[in-house]
Coordinates of N, CA and C in Angstrom, one line a residue:
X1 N 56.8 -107.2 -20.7 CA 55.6 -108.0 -20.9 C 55.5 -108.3 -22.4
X2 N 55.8 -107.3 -23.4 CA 55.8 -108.0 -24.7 C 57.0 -108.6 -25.5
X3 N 58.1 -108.6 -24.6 CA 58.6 -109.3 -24.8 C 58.8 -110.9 -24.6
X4 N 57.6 -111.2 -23.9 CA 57.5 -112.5 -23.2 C 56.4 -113.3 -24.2
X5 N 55.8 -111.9 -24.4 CA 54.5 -112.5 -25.8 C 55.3 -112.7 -26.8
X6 N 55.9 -111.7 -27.2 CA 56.4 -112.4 -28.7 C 57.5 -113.4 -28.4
X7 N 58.1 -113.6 -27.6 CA 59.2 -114.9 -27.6 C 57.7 -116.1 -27.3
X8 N 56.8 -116.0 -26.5 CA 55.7 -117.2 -26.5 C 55.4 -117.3 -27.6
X9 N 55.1 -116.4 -28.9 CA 54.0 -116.4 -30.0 C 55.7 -117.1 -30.9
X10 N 56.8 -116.6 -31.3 CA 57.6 -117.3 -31.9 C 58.0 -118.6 -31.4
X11 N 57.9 -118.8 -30.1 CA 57.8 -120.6 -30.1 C 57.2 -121.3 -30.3
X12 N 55.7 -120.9 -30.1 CA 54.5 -121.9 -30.6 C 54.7 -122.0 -32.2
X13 N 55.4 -120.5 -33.1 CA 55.5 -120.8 -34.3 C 56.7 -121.6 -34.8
X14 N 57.5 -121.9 -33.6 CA 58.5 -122.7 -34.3 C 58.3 -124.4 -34.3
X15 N 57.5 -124.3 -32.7 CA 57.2 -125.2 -32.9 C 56.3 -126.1 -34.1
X16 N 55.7 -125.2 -34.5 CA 54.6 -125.9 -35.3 C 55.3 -126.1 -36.8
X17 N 56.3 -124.7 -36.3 CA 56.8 -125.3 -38.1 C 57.7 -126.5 -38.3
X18 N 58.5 -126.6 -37.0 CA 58.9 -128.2 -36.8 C 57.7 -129.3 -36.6
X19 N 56.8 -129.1 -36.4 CA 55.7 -130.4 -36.3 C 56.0 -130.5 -37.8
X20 N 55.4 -129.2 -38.7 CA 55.0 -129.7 -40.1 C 56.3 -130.1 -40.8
X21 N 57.8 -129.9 -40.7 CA 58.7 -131.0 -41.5 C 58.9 -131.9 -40.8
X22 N 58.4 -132.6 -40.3 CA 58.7 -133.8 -40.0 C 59.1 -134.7 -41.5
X23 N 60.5 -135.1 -41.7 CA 60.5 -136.8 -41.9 C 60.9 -137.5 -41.3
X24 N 60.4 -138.4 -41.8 CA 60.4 -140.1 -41.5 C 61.7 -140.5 -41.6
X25 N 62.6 -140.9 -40.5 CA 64.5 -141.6 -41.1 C 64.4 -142.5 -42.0
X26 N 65.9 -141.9 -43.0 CA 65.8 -143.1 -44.1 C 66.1 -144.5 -43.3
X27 N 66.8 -144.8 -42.7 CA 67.0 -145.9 -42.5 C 66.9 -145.9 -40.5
X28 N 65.0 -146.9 -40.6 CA 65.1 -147.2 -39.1 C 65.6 -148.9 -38.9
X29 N 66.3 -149.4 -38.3 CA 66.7 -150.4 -37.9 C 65.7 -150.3 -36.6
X30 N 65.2 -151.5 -35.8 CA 64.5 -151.9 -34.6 C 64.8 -153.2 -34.2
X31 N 65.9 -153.1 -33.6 CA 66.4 -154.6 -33.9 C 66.6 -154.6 -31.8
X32 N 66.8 -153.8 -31.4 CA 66.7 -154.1 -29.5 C 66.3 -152.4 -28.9
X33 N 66.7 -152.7 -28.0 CA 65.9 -151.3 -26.9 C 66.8 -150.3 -27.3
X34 N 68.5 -150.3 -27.3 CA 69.0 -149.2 -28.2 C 68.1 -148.1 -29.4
X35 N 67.9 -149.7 -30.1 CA 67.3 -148.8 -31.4 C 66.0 -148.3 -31.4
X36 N 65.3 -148.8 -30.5 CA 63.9 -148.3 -30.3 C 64.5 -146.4 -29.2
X37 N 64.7 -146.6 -28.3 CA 65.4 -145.5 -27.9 C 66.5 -144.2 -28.7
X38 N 66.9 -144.5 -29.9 CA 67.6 -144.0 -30.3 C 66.2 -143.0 -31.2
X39 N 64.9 -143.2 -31.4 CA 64.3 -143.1 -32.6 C 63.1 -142.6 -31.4
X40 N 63.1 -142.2 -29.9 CA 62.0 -141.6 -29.3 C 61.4 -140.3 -29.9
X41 N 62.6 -139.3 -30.0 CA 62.7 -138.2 -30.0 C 61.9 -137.8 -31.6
X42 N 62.4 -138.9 -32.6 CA 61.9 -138.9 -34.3 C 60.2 -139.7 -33.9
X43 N 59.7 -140.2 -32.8 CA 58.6 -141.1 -32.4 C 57.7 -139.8 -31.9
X44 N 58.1 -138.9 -30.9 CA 57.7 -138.0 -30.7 C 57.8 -136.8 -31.7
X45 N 58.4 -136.4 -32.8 CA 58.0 -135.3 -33.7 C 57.1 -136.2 -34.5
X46 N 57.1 -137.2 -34.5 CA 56.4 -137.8 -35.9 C 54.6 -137.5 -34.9
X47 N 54.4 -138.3 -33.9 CA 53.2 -137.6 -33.0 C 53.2 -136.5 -33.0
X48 N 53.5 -135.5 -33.1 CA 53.5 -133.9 -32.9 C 52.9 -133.3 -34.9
X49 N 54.0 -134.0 -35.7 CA 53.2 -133.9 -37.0 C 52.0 -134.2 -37.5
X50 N 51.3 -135.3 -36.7 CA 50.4 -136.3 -37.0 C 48.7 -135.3 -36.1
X51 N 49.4 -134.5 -35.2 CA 48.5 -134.2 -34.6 C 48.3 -132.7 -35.4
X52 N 49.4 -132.0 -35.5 CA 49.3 -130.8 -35.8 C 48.8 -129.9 -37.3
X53 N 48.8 -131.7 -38.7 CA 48.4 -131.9 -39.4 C 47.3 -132.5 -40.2
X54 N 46.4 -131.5 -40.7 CA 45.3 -132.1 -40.8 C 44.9 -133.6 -41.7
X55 N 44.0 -133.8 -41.4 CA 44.1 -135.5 -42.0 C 43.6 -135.3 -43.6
X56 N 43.2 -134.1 -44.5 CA 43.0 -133.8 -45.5 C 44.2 -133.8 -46.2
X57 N 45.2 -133.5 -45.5 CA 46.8 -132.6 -46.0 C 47.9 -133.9 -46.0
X58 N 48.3 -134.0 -47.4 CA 49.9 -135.0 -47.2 C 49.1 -136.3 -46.8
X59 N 48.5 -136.8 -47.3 CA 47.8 -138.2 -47.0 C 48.7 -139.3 -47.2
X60 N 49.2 -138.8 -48.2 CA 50.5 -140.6 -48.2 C 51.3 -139.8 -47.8
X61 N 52.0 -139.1 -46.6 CA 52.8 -138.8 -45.8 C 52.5 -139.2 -44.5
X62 N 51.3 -139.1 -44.2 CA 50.5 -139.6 -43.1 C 50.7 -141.0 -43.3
X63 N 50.1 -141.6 -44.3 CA 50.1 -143.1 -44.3 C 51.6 -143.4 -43.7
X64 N 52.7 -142.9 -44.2 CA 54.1 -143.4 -44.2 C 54.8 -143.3 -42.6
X65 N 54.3 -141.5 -41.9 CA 54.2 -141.3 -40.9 C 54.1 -142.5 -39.4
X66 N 52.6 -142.8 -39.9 CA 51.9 -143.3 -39.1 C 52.5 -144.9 -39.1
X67 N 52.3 -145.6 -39.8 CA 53.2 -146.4 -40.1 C 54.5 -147.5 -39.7
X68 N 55.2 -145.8 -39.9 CA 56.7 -145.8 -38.8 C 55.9 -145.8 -37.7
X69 N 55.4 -145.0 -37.0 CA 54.7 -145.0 -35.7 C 54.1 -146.2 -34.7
X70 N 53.5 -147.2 -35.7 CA 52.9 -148.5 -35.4 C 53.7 -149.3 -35.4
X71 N 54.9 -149.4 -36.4 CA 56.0 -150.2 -35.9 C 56.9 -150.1 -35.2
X72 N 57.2 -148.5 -34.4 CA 58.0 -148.3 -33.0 C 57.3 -148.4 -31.8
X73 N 56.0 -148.7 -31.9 CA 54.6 -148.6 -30.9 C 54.7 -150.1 -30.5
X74 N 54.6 -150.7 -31.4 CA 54.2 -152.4 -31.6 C 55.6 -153.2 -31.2
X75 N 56.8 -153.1 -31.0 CA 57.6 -153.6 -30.9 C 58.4 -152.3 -29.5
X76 N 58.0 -151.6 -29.3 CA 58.8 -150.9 -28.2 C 58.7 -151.4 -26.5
X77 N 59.9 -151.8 -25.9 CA 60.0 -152.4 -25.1 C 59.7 -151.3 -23.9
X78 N 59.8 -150.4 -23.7 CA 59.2 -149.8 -22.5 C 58.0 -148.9 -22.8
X79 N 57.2 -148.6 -24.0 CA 55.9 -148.1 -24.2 C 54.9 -149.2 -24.0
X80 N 54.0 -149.8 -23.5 CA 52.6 -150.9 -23.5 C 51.4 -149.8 -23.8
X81 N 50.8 -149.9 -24.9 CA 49.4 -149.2 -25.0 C 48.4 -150.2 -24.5
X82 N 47.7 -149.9 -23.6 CA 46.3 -150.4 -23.1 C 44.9 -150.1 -24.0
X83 N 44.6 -151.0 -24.7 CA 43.3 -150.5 -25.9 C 41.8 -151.8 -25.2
X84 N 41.4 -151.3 -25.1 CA 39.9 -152.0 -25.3 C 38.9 -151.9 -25.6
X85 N 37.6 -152.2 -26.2 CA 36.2 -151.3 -26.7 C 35.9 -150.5 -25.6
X86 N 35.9 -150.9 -24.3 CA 35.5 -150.1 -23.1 C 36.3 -148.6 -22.8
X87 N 37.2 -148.9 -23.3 CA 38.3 -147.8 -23.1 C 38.1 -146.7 -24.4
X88 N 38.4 -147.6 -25.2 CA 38.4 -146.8 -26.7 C 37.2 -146.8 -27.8
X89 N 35.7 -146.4 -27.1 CA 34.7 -147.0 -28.2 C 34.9 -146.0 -29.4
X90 N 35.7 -145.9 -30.0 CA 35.7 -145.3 -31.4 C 36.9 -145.7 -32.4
X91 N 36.9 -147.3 -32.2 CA 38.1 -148.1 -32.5 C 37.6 -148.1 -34.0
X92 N 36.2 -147.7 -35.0 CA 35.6 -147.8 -36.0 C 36.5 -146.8 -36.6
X93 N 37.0 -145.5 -35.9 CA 37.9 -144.4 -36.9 C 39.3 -144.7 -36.9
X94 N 39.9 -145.2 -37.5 CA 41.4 -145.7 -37.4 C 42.2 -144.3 -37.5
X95 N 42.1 -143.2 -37.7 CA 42.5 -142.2 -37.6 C 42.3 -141.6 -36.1
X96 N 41.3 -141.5 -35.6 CA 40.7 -141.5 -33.9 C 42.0 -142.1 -32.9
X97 N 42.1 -143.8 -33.6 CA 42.5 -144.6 -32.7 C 44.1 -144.2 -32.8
X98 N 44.6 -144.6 -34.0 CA 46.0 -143.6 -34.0 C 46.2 -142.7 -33.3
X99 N 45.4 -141.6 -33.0 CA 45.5 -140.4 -32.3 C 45.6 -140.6 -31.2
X100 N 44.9 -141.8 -30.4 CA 45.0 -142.6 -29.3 C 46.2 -142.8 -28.6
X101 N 46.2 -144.0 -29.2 CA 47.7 -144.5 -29.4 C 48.9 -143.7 -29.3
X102 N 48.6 -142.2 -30.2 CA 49.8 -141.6 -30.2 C 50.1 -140.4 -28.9
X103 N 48.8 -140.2 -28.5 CA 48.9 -139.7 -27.1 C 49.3 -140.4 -26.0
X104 N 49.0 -141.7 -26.1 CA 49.3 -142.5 -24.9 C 51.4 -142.7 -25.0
X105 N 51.2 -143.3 -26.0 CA 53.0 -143.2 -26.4 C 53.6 -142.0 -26.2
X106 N 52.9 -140.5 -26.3 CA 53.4 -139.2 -26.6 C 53.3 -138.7 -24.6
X107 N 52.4 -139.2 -23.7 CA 52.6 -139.1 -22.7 C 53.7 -140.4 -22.1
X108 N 53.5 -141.2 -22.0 CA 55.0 -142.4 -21.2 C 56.0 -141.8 -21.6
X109 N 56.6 -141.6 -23.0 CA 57.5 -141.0 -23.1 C 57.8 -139.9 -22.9
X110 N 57.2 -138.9 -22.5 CA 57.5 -137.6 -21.6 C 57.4 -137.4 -20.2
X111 N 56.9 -138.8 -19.4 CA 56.9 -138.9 -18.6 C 57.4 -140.1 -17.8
X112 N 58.6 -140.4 -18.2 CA 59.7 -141.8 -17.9 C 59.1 -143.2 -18.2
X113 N 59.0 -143.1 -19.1 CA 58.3 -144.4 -19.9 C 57.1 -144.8 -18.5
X114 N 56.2 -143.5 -18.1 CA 55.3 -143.8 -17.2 C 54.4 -145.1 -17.7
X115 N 54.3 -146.1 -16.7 CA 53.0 -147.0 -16.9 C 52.2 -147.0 -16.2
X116 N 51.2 -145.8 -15.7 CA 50.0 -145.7 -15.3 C 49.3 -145.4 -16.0
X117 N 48.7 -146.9 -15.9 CA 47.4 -147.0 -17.1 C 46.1 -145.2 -16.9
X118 N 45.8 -145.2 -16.1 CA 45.0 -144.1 -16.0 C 45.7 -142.6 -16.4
X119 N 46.6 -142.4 -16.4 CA 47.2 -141.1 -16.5 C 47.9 -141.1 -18.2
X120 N 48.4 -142.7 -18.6 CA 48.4 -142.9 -19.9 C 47.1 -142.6 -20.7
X121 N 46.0 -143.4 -20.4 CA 44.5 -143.0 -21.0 C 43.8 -141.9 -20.9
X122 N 44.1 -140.9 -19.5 CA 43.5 -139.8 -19.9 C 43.9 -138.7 -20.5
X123 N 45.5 -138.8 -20.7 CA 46.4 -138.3 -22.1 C 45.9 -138.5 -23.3
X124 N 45.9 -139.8 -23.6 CA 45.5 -140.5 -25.1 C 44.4 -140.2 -25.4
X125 N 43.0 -139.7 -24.5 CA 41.9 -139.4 -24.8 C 41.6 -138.0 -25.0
X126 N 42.5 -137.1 -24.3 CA 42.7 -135.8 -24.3 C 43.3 -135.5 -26.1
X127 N 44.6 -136.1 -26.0 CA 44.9 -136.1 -27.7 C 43.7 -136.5 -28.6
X128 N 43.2 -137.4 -29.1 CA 42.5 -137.9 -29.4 C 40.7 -136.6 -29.1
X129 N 40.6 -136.6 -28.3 CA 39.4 -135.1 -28.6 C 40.2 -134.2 -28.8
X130 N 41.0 -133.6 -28.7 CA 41.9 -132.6 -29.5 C 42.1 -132.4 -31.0
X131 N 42.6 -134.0 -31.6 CA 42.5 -134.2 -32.9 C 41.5 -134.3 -33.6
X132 N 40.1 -134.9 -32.8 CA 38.9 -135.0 -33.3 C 38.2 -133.9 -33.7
X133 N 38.8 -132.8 -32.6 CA 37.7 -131.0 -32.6 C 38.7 -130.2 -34.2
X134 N 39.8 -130.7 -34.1 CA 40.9 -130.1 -35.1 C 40.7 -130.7 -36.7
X135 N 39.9 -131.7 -36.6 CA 39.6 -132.4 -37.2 C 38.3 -132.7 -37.9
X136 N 37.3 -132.5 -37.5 CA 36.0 -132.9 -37.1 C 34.9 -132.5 -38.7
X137 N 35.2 -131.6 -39.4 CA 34.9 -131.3 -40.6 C 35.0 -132.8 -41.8
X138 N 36.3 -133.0 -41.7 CA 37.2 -134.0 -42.5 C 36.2 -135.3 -41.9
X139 N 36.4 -135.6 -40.5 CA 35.7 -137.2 -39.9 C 34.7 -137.6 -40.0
X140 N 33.8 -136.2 -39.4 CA 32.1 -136.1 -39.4 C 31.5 -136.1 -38.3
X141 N 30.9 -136.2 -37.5 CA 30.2 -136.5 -35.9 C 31.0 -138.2 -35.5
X142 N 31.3 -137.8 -34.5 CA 31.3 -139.6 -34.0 C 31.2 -139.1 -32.5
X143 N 29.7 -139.8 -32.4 CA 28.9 -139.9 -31.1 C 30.2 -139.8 -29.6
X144 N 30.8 -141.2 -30.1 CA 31.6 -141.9 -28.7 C 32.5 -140.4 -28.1
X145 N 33.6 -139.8 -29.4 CA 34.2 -138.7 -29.2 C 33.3 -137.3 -28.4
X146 N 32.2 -137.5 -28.8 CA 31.4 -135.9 -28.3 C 31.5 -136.6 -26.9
X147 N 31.0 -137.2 -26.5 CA 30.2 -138.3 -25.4 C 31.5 -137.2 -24.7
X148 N 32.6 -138.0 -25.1 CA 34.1 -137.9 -23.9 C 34.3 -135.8 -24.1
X149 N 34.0 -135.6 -25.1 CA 34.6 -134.6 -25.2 C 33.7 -133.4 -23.6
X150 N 32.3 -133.9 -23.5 CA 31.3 -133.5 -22.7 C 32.1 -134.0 -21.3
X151 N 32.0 -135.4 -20.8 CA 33.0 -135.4 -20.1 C 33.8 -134.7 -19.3
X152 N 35.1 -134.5 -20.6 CA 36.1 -133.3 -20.5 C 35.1 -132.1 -19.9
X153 N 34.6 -131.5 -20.5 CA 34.1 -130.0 -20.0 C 33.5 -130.1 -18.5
X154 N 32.8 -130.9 -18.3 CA 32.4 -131.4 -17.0 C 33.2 -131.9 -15.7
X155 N 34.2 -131.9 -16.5 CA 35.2 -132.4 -15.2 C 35.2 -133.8 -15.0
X156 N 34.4 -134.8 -15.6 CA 34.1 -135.9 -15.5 C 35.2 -136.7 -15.9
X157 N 35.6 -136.7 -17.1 CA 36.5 -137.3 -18.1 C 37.6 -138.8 -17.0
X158 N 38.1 -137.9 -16.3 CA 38.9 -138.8 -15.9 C 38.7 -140.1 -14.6
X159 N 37.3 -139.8 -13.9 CA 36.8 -140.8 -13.6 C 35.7 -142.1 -14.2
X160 N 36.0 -141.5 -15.5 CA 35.3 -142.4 -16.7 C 36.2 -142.8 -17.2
X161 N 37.4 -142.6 -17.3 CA 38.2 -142.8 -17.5 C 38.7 -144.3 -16.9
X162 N 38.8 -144.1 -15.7 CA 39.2 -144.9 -14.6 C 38.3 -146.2 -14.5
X163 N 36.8 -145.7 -15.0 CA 36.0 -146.9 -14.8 C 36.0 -147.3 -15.8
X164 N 36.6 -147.6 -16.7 CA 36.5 -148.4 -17.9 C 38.2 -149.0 -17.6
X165 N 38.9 -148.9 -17.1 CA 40.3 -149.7 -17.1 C 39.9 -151.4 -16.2
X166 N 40.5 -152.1 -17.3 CA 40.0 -153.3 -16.5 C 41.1 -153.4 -15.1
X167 N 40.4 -154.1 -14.1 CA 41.1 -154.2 -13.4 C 41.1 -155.3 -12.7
X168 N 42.2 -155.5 -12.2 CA 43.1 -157.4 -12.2 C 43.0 -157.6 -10.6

């Protein structure tokens, strides 16, 4: 039994100490689905840095981070982020909304470039109050996030979830 704890307690520490070196490749080319695929794995540590690092800390690292992030988000042929005020009312913290974004990208790709809008959104909101509570000193109160975070505790989250996806 303690050997099961300390091998759990040194992975969470390895992992985190891989969250915090993350860099950024020197040279990303995004030129077809190759290269967006080639660069998931650097798409996913860069989300894992972005979360695990606070938004006080490495600010123009963040900037550069994030960045890269928006340009393999924005141009990636099997990720689609779903954003709308109804979905995302705390589109006013761009730091919030990144966290968004980077959960919804951070779930498809861990789960075969899944496109279920609901199971992408209640990822991306899960990250996103995660980052917000880890965060929350630095950002300040923002209503919309508590709202969801209550939600969450209630059990609610993911049929509010659901009622906010437009549907066709």
């Amino acid at each position: 039994m303690k050997n099961l704890l300390l091998i759990a307690f040194l992975s969470a520490f390895c992992l985190s100490l891989n969250a915090q070196e993350f860099e950024i490749p020197d040279t990303i080319a995004l030129n077809n689905e190759a290269d967006y695929k080639k660069h998931e794995t650097n798409v996913l540590n860069a989300i894992n840095w972005v979360q695990a690092t606070p938004i006080g800390e490495q600010k123009n690292k963040r900037k550069e981070v994030n960045a890269f992030l928006f340009k393999w988000m924005s141009g990636s042929p099997n990720v689609t982020i779903e954003l709308s005020q109804d979905l995302v009312p705390f589109m006013d913290c761009s730091d919030c909304l990144v966290s968004f974004m980077n959960g919804w990208t951070k779930f498809s790709l861990e789960n075969n470039y899944s496109k279920n809008k609901l199971d992408c959104a209640l990822a991306a909101t899960n990250h996103t109050i995660e980052f917000y509570t880890k965060n929350k000193n630095e950002l300040g109160k923002i209503d919309s996030i508590e709202k969801l975070s209550k939600r969450k505790s209630k059990g609610k989250l993911k049929a509010y979830i659901k009622s906010k996806l437009p549907t066709k």
